[in-house]
Coordinates of C-alpha atoms and ligand atoms in Angstrom, one line a residue:
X203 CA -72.6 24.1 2.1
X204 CA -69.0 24.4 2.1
X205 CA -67.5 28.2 1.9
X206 CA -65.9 28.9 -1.5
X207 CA -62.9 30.8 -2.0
X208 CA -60.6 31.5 -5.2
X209 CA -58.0 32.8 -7.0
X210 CA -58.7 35.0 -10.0
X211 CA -55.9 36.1 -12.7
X212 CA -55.3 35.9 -16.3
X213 CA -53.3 33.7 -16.5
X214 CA -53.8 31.7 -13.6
X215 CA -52.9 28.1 -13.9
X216 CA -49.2 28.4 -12.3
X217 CA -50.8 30.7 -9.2
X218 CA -49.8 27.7 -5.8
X219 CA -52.4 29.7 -3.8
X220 CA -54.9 26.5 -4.2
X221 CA -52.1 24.5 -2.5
X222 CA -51.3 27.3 0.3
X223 CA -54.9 27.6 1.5
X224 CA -55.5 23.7 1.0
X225 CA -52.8 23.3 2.9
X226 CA -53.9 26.2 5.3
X227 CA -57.8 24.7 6.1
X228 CA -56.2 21.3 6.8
X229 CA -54.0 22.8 9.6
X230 CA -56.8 24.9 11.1
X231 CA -59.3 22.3 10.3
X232 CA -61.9 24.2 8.2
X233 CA -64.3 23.2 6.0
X234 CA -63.5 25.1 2.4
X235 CA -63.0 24.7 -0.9
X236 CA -60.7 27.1 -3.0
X237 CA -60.4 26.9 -6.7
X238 CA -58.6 29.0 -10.1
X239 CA -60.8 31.4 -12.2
X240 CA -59.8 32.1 -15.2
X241 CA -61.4 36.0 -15.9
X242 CA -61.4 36.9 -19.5
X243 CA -58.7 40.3 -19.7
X244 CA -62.5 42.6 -20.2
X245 CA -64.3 40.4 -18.1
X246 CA -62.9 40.6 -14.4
X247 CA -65.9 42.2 -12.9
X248 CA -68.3 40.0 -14.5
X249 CA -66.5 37.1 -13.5
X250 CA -66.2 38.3 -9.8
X251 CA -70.0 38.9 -9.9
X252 CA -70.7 35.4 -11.1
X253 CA -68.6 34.2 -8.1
X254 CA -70.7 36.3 -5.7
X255 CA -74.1 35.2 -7.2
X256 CA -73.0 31.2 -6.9
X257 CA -72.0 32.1 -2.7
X258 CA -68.4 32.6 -3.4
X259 CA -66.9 34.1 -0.2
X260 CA -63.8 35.5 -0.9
X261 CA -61.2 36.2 -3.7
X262 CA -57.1 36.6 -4.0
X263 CA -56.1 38.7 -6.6
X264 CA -53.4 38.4 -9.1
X265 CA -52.7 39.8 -12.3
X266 CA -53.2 41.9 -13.9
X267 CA -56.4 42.6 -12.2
X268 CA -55.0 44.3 -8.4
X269 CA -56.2 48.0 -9.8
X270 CA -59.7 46.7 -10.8
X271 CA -60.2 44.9 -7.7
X272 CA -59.3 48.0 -6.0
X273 CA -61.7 50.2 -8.2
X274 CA -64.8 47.4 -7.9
X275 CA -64.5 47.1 -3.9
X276 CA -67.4 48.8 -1.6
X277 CA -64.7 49.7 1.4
X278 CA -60.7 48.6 2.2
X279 CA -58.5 48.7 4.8
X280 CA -56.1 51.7 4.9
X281 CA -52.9 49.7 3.1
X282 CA -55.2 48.7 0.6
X283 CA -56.3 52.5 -0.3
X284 CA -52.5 53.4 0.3
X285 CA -51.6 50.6 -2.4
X286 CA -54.3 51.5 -4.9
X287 CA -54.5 47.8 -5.6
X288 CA -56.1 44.9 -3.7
X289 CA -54.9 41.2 -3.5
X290 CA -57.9 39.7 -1.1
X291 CA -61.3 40.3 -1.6
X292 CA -63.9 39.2 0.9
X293 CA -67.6 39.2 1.2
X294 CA -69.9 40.9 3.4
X295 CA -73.5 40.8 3.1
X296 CA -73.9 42.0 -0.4
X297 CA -70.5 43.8 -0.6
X298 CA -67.2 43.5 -1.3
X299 CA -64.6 44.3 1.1
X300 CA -61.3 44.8 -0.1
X301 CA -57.0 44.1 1.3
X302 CA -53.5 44.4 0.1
X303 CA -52.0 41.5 2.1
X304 CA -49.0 42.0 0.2
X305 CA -46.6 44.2 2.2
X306 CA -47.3 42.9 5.5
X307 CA -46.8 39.4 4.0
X308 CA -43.5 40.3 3.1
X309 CA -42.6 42.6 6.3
X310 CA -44.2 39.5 8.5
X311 CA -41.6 37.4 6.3
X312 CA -38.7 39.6 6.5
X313 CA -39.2 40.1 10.6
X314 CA -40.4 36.8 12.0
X315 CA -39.4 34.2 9.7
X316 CA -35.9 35.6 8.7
X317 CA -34.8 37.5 11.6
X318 CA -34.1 40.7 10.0
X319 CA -34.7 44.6 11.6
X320 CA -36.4 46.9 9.8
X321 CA -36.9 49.8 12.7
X322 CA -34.1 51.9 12.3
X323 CA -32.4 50.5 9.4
X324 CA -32.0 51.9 5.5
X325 CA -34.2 50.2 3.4
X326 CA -33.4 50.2 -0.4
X327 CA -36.4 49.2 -2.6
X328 CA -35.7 48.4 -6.3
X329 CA -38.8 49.7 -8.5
X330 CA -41.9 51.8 -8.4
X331 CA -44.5 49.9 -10.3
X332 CA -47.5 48.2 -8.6
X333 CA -45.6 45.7 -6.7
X334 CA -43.7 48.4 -4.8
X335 CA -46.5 50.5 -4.3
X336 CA -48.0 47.6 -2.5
X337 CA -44.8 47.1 0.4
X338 CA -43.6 51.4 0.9
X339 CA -46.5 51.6 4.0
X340 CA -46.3 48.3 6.1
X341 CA -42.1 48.8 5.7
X342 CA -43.0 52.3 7.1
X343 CA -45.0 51.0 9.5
X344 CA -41.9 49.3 10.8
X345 CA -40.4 52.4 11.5
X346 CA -37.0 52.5 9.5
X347 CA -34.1 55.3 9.0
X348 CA -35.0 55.5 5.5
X349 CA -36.4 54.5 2.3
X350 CA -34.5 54.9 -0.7
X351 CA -36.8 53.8 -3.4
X352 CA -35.2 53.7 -6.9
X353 CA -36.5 52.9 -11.2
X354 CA -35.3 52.8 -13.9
X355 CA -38.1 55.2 -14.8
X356 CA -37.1 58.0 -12.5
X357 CA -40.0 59.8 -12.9
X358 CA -42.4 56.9 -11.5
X359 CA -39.8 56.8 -8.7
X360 CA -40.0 60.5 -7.6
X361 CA -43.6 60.3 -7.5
X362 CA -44.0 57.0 -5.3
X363 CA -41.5 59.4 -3.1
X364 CA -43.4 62.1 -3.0
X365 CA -46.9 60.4 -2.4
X366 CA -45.8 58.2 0.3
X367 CA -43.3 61.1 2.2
X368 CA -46.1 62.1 4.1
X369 CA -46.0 59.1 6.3
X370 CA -42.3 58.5 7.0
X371 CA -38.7 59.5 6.0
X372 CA -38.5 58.1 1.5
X373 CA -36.5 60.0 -1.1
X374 CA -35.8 58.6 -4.4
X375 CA -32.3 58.2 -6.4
X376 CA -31.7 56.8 -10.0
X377 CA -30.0 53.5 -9.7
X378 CA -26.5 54.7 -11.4
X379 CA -26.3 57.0 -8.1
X380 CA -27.3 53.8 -5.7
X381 CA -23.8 53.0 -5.1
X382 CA -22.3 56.4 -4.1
X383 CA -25.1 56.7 -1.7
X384 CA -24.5 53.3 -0.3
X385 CA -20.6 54.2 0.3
X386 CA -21.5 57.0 2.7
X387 CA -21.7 55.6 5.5
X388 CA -24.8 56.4 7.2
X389 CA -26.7 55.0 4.2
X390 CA -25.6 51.8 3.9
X391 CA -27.6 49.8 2.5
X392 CA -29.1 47.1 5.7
X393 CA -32.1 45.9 3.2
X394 CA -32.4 46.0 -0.5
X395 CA -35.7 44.6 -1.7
X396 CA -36.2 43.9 -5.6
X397 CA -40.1 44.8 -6.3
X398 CA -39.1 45.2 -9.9
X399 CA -39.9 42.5 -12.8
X400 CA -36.1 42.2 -13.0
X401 CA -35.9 37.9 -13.1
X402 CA -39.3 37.3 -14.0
X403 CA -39.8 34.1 -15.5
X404 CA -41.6 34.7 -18.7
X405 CA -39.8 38.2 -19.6
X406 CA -36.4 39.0 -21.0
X407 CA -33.7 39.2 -18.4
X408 CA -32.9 43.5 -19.2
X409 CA -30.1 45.1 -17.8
X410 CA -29.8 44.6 -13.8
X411 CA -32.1 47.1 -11.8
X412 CA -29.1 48.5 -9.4
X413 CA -25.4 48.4 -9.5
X414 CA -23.7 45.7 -7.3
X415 CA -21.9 48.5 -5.5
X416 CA -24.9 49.0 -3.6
X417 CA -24.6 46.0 -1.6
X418 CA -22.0 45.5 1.5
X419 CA -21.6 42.5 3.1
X420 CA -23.9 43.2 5.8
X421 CA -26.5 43.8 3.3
X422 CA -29.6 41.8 3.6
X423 CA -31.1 41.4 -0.2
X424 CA -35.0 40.3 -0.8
X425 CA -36.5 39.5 -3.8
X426 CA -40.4 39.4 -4.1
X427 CA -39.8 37.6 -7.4
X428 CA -39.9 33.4 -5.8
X429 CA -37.8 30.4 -7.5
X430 CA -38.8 27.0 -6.8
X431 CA -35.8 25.4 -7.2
X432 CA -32.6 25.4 -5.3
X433 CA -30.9 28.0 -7.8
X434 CA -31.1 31.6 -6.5
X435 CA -33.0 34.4 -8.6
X436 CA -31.1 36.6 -11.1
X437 CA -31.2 39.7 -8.7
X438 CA -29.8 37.1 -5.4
X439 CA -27.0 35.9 -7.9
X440 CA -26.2 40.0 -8.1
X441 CA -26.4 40.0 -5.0
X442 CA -24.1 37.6 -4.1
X443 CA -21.7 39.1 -6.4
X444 CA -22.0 42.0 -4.4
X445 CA -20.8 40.0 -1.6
X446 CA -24.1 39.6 0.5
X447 CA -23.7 36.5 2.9
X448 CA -27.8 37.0 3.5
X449 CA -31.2 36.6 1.3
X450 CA -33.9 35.2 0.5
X451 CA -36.4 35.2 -2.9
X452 CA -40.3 36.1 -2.4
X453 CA -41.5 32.5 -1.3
X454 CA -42.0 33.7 2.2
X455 CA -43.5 36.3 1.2
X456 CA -46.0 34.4 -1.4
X457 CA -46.8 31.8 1.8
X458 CA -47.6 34.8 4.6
X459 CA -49.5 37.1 2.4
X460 CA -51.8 33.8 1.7
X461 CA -51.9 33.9 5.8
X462 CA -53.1 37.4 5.8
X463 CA -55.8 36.5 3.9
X464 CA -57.0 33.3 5.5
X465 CA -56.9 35.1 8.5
X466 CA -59.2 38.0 7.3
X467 CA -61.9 35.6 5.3
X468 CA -61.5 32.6 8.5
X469 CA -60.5 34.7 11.8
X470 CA -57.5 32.4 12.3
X471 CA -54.1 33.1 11.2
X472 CA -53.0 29.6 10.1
X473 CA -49.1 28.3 11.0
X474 CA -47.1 28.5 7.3
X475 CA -43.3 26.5 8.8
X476 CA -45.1 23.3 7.1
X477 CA -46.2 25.5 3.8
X478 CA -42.1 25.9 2.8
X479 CA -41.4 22.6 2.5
X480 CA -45.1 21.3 0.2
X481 CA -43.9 24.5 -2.3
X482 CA -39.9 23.6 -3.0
X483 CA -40.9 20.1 -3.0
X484 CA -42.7 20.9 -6.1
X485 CA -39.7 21.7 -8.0
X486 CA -38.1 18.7 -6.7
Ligands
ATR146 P1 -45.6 45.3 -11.0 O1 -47.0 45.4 -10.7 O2 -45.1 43.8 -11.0 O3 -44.7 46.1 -10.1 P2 -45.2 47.0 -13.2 O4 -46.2 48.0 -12.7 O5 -45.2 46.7 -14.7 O6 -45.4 45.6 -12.5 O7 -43.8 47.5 -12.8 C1 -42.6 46.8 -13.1 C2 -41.4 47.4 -12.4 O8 -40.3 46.7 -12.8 C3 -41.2 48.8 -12.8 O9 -40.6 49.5 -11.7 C4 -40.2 48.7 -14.0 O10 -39.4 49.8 -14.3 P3 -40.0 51.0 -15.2 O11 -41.0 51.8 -14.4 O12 -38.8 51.8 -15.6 O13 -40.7 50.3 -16.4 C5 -39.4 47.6 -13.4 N1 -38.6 46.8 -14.3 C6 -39.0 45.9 -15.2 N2 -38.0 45.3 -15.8 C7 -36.8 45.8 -15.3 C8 -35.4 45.6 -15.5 N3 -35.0 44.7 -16.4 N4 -34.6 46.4 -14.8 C9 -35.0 47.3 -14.0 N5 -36.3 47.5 -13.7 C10 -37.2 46.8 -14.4

């Protein structure tokens, strides 16, 4: 029987993981199948049990269930328990073990793919909500100068600080004081990552989630929200206001956290150069 694998999310019709790992099993030339489901918003574990009981193997995770996956798995890895949410869910024996592929997706993207240093550098990330949660370790883990981790919600900001302090140099300033701390010049800003919802598709634009003073032209600006066509991203159009030359939206980081978890549910970390081109083809 061939090994089942899914994404699960409400809503879940636009998620291009099918196309990823299709594109994934052809290149590594295993047998699977992976499919949508569709979990009613008070149904998630039910629906992941049903998987289980039919031999479903493994699960990625999207919204706006990452917390309950967390909360349902039997054991995780360290960044998952760090996160407090889980985007891959794999089965073993009659278990559920549990990642967050997220952060290393996007620190694998940053590093290999685009060429850019974290160790050492000041790292600016733009929100505290769920999606930041999920990057502050692996972009520790790469040994920076700093984090500077701001929100609109100070409060939410402070805390992420304080939580995550214990395991590498992250303070927390509101984002009307983000450009005089990029003017001193040991703080320049090298990275400034967008883990807000700032440019989401189906939400109101809102008012811009840092001033463009906080970029210089050396900045390099990230955002984990992805376009699929040639047109940048509200926060990279800021961005190039503020005169960055380079950036790049979250596609990368969408293609190697689907890597992540192939390679934890197949034992093979799959090649993803050929993944670009199938997912801005589809905006073509
Ligand atoms: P996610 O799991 O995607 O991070 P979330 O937990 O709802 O979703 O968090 C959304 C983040 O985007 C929060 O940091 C939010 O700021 P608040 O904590 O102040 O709500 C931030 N956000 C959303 N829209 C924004 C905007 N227009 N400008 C700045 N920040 C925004």
């Amino acid at each position: 029987m061939t090994d089942r694998y899914a994404v699960i999310g409400n809503p879940v019709a636009h998620s291009k993981s099918p196309l990823i790992h299709a594109a994934f099993a052809r290149e590594t030339g295993q047998m699977l199948s992976y499919g949508r489901l569709l979990a009613p918003l008070d149904g998630f574990a039910d629906e992941v049990a049903r998987f289980a009981a039919t031999g479903g193997q493994g699960l990625n995770v999207t919204v706006p269930f990452k917390l309950e996956a967390f909360a349902l798995a039997h054991e995780c890895t360290e960044r998952a328990r760090r996160a407090g949410a889980v985007n891959t869910l794999k089965r073993v024996g009659e278990h559920w073990y549990a990642d967050n592929t997220d952060g290393a997706g996007l620190v694998h993207d940053l590093i290999e793919n685009l060429g850019v240093t974290l160790g050492g550098k000041h790292i600016v990330v733009l929100g505290a909500g769920g999606a930041a949660r999920g990057i502050l370790q692996p972009i520790l883990d790469a040994h920076p100068a700093a984090i500077t981790v701001s929100n609109r919600t100070m409060a939410r900001a402070e805390a992420l600080a304080r939580e995550f302090s214990a395991y590498g140099p992250i303070r927390a300033v509101a984002p009307a004081d983000l450009g005089n701390v990029a003017s001193e010049a040991h703080h320049v800003a090298d990275v400034v990552i967008n883990a807000t919802s700032y440019g989401m598709l189906d939400r109101p634009l809102g008012a811009a989630p840092c001033p463009v003073s906080i970029f210089a032209p050396t900045t390099f600006a990230y955002d984990l929200v992805y376009a699929l066509a040639d047109e940048p991203t509200p926060f990279l159009e800021l961005a190039r206001r503020g005169g960055v030359a380079r950036s790049a939206d979250g596609l990368g980081m969408l293609i190697e956290q689907a890597a992540e978890s192939f390679q934890l549910w197949r034992g093979v970390r799959p090649g993803t150069a050929h993944v670009f081109p199938l997912l801005r083809k589809l905006a073509a």
